[in-house]
Short mmCIF file of C-alpha atoms in Angstrom, two decimals:
data_model
loop_
_atom_site.label_atom_id
_atom_site.label_comp_id
_atom_site.label_asym_id
_atom_site.label_seq_id
_atom_site.Cartn_x
_atom_site.Cartn_y
_atom_site.Cartn_z
CA MET A 1 47.81 39.27 83.34
CA LEU A 2 48.77 36.20 81.39
CA GLY A 3 50.52 36.78 78.08
CA GLN A 4 49.77 40.51 77.74
CA ASP A 5 52.70 42.60 76.44
CA GLY A 6 55.08 39.78 77.28
CA CYS A 7 57.67 38.54 74.81
CA PHE A 8 60.99 36.71 75.15
CA ARG A 9 63.24 34.39 73.22
CA ALA A 10 65.77 31.75 74.20
CA VAL A 11 69.22 32.30 72.68
CA GLN A 12 71.93 29.64 72.61
CA ASN A 13 75.28 29.95 70.84
CA GLY A 14 74.13 33.36 69.64
CA GLN A 15 71.01 32.05 67.86
CA PRO A 16 67.32 32.07 68.85
CA VAL A 17 66.21 28.47 69.48
CA LYS A 18 63.15 26.41 70.24
CA VAL A 19 65.19 23.36 71.22
CA ILE A 20 67.70 23.88 74.03
CA CYS A 21 70.78 21.68 74.37
CA ALA A 22 71.60 20.50 77.89
CA GLY A 23 74.96 21.50 79.36
CA ILE A 24 75.27 24.71 77.31
CA PRO A 25 74.26 28.13 78.73
CA VAL A 26 71.04 29.58 77.32
CA PHE A 27 70.09 33.25 77.57
CA PHE A 28 66.56 34.62 77.90
CA GLU A 29 66.11 37.89 76.03
CA ASP A 30 63.20 40.32 76.44
CA CYS A 31 61.46 41.31 73.19
CA SER A 32 58.37 42.95 74.72
CA SER A 33 57.11 46.19 73.23
CA ASP A 34 57.40 48.32 76.39
CA GLN A 35 60.82 47.50 77.81
CA ASN A 36 61.89 49.66 80.73
CA THR A 37 64.96 49.36 82.95
CA GLN A 38 62.77 50.29 85.91
CA TYR A 39 60.72 47.12 85.54
CA THR A 40 61.66 44.04 87.57
CA THR A 41 62.05 41.12 85.19
CA PHE A 42 62.94 37.52 85.95
CA TYR A 43 62.35 34.06 84.48
CA ASP A 44 61.08 30.79 85.86
CA PRO A 45 63.12 27.98 84.17
CA GLY A 46 60.39 25.35 84.68
CA PRO A 47 59.79 22.54 84.08
CA LYS A 48 56.30 23.15 85.48
CA PRO A 49 54.15 26.22 84.75
CA PHE A 50 54.90 29.21 86.96
CA ASP A 51 52.49 29.63 89.89
CA PRO A 52 52.42 33.28 91.05
CA GLN A 53 50.84 32.19 94.33
CA ASN A 54 53.40 29.52 95.13
CA PHE A 55 57.01 29.86 93.96
CA ASP A 56 60.54 29.89 95.34
CA GLN A 57 62.32 33.16 94.60
CA SER A 58 65.73 31.45 94.78
CA GLU A 59 64.83 29.20 91.84
CA LEU A 60 64.08 32.11 89.49
CA VAL A 61 66.61 33.37 86.94
CA ASN A 62 67.61 36.94 87.76
CA ARG A 63 69.63 39.43 85.75
CA GLY A 64 73.36 38.77 86.00
CA ALA A 65 76.22 41.23 86.38
CA ASP A 66 76.41 41.45 82.58
CA GLY A 67 72.74 42.44 82.42
CA ARG A 68 71.69 39.12 80.86
CA PHE A 69 69.50 36.27 82.08
CA GLN A 70 71.48 33.04 81.87
CA PHE A 71 70.61 29.46 82.79
CA THR A 72 72.09 26.02 82.05
CA TYR A 73 69.84 22.98 81.87
CA THR A 74 71.21 19.58 82.83
CA ALA A 75 68.29 17.19 82.27
CA PRO A 76 66.43 16.58 78.98
CA GLY A 77 62.66 17.01 78.87
CA LYS A 78 59.80 19.43 78.23
CA TYR A 79 60.02 22.74 80.09
CA ILE A 80 57.56 25.60 80.53
CA ILE A 81 59.80 28.68 80.73
CA THR A 82 58.01 31.76 81.99
CA GLN A 83 58.87 35.44 81.74
CA ILE A 84 57.64 37.56 84.65
CA ILE A 85 57.66 41.37 84.35
CA ASN A 86 56.71 43.40 87.43
CA ARG A 87 56.01 46.99 86.36
CA GLY A 88 55.59 48.24 89.92
CA GLY A 89 52.91 50.30 91.60
CA THR A 90 49.41 49.65 90.30
CA ALA A 91 50.68 48.52 86.89
CA THR A 92 50.12 44.99 85.75
CA THR A 93 52.47 42.08 86.19
CA THR A 94 52.96 40.20 82.94
CA ILE A 95 53.37 36.44 82.94
CA GLU A 96 54.43 34.97 79.59
CA PRO A 97 54.93 31.16 79.40
CA MET A 98 56.51 29.29 76.49
CA GLU A 99 57.23 25.59 76.08
CA PHE A 100 60.72 24.44 75.10
CA GLU A 101 62.37 21.07 74.71
CA VAL A 102 65.73 20.40 76.36
CA VAL A 103 67.74 17.67 74.65
CA ALA A 104 70.91 15.70 75.38
CA THR A 105 73.88 15.94 73.01
CA PRO A 106 75.75 12.62 73.12
CA PRO A 107 78.43 11.95 70.48
CA PRO A 108 76.93 10.29 67.38
CA SER A 109 77.50 6.56 67.09
CA PHE A 110 78.40 5.08 63.72
CA THR A 111 80.25 2.19 62.10
CA LEU A 112 82.00 2.01 58.75
CA GLN A 113 82.59 -0.88 56.41
CA THR A 114 85.47 -0.69 53.95
CA CYS A 115 84.70 -2.19 50.57
CA ALA A 116 86.66 -2.98 47.42
CA ASN A 117 87.61 -0.24 44.98
CA ARG A 118 88.41 2.31 47.70
CA SER A 119 84.83 2.55 48.92
CA VAL A 120 83.30 2.85 52.40
CA GLN A 121 79.77 2.52 53.72
CA ILE A 122 78.69 4.23 56.93
CA THR A 123 75.84 3.15 59.20
CA ILE A 124 74.65 5.74 61.74
CA ALA A 125 72.88 4.58 64.89
CA ASP A 126 69.63 6.37 65.76
CA ILE A 127 70.29 8.03 69.13
CA GLY A 128 67.74 10.80 68.80
CA TYR A 129 69.22 13.46 66.53
CA ASP A 130 66.99 14.76 63.73
CA LEU A 131 69.75 15.04 61.12
CA TYR A 132 73.38 14.12 60.60
CA ASP A 133 76.22 15.60 58.54
CA ILE A 134 79.03 13.40 57.23
CA ASP A 135 82.51 14.72 56.44
CA TYR A 136 84.30 11.97 54.53
CA GLY A 137 87.71 13.61 54.89
CA ASP A 138 88.29 14.18 51.18
CA ASN A 139 86.48 17.52 50.90
CA THR A 140 83.16 15.68 50.52
CA LEU A 141 80.47 16.88 52.96
CA VAL A 142 77.03 15.26 52.93
CA LYS A 143 74.51 17.25 54.99
CA GLY A 144 71.11 16.53 56.47
CA VAL A 145 70.91 12.72 56.30
CA LYS A 146 68.83 10.49 58.55
CA ALA A 147 70.22 7.71 60.73
CA GLY A 148 70.74 4.31 59.10
CA ILE A 149 72.77 2.88 56.23
CA GLN A 150 74.28 5.59 54.04
CA THR A 151 75.12 5.64 50.34
CA LEU A 152 78.42 4.01 49.37
CA HIS A 153 81.21 6.58 49.07
CA THR A 154 84.24 6.01 46.83
CA TYR A 155 87.54 7.83 47.39
CA PRO A 156 89.45 9.10 44.35
CA GLY A 157 93.24 9.14 43.97
CA ASN A 158 95.68 6.97 45.87
CA VAL A 159 95.64 8.31 49.46
CA SER A 160 94.93 5.39 51.79
CA ALA A 161 94.21 6.92 55.23
CA TYR A 162 91.12 9.03 56.00
CA THR A 163 89.12 10.30 58.98
CA VAL A 164 85.32 10.40 58.81
CA ILE A 165 83.47 12.88 61.04
CA VAL A 166 79.75 12.49 61.75
CA SER A 167 77.87 15.39 63.40
CA GLY A 168 74.39 15.11 64.91
CA ARG A 169 71.98 18.04 65.24
CA TYR A 170 68.41 18.83 66.18
CA MET A 171 66.05 20.94 64.12
CA GLY A 172 65.34 24.19 65.94
CA SER A 173 68.60 24.13 67.90
CA SER A 174 71.98 25.79 67.44
CA CYS A 175 74.31 23.11 68.77
CA GLU A 176 75.70 19.89 67.34
CA THR A 177 78.03 17.14 68.54
CA SER A 178 80.54 15.19 66.47
CA SER A 179 82.47 11.94 66.60
CA SER A 180 85.16 10.59 64.28
CA ASN A 181 86.68 7.37 63.02
CA SER A 182 89.98 6.90 61.17
CA PHE A 183 90.54 4.05 58.73
CA SER A 184 92.41 2.93 55.61
CA VAL A 185 90.66 2.20 52.32
CA LEU A 186 91.07 -1.08 50.52
CA PRO A 187 93.20 -0.69 47.35
CA ASN A 188 91.86 -1.33 43.90
CA PRO A 189 92.39 -4.96 42.88
CA PRO A 190 95.25 -5.49 40.40
CA ILE A 191 94.38 -5.56 36.71
CA PRO A 192 94.64 -9.13 35.38
CA VAL A 193 97.53 -9.69 32.95
CA ILE A 194 97.38 -12.48 30.38
CA ALA A 195 100.77 -14.16 30.59
CA GLN A 196 100.00 -17.13 28.31
CA LEU A 197 97.27 -18.09 25.84
CA GLU A 198 96.82 -21.80 25.19
CA VAL A 199 94.43 -23.42 22.69
CA LEU A 200 92.95 -26.47 24.33
CA ARG A 201 90.90 -27.80 21.41
CA GLU A 202 91.16 -27.20 17.66
CA ALA A 203 88.19 -27.39 15.37
CA ALA A 204 88.15 -30.05 12.63
CA ASP A 205 88.70 -27.47 9.93
CA GLY A 206 91.75 -26.12 11.73
CA GLU A 207 90.17 -22.88 12.74
#
């Protein structure tokens, strides 16, 4: 029976997810209402829908020595992951499919432009992440920005060297990837000092 009494979730980095990051193990956890250790449970990792009349047993995800169902995806794309519970005897076999997205996690790409008055402006390239976090290295953390040109940031004090860290993340996932760039700020320009004042023209009344 399709979708009857079946329930599972994908867990990555200890959190339930709808978006799975490639290259990081994901665990499939049973949340069905009638769990029983006597049932035979396994998962089809996709990407296509599970066909009970035509499948390769060696490609299914079985319970590991730790009692968990673990799989690591390597290629981004849409996947139909299916839970199969065989209750044995004349009981029903439950088939529960769910669609997930597997995404790549390349390091974020960004450039920075140093400006006068100890300021810097960051431009983040759009490589697919939903949101980015920026750590400016001076205890300033800006979270949840989109790719593109960011607001000018000015550093207080007189420290000249900083490291900026940009982290990219997907909504619905538990993983993020970071990249960094070290630089030196431009100093404040010197305050002009009037060394000499010269009157070039005097009014007729002497004032």
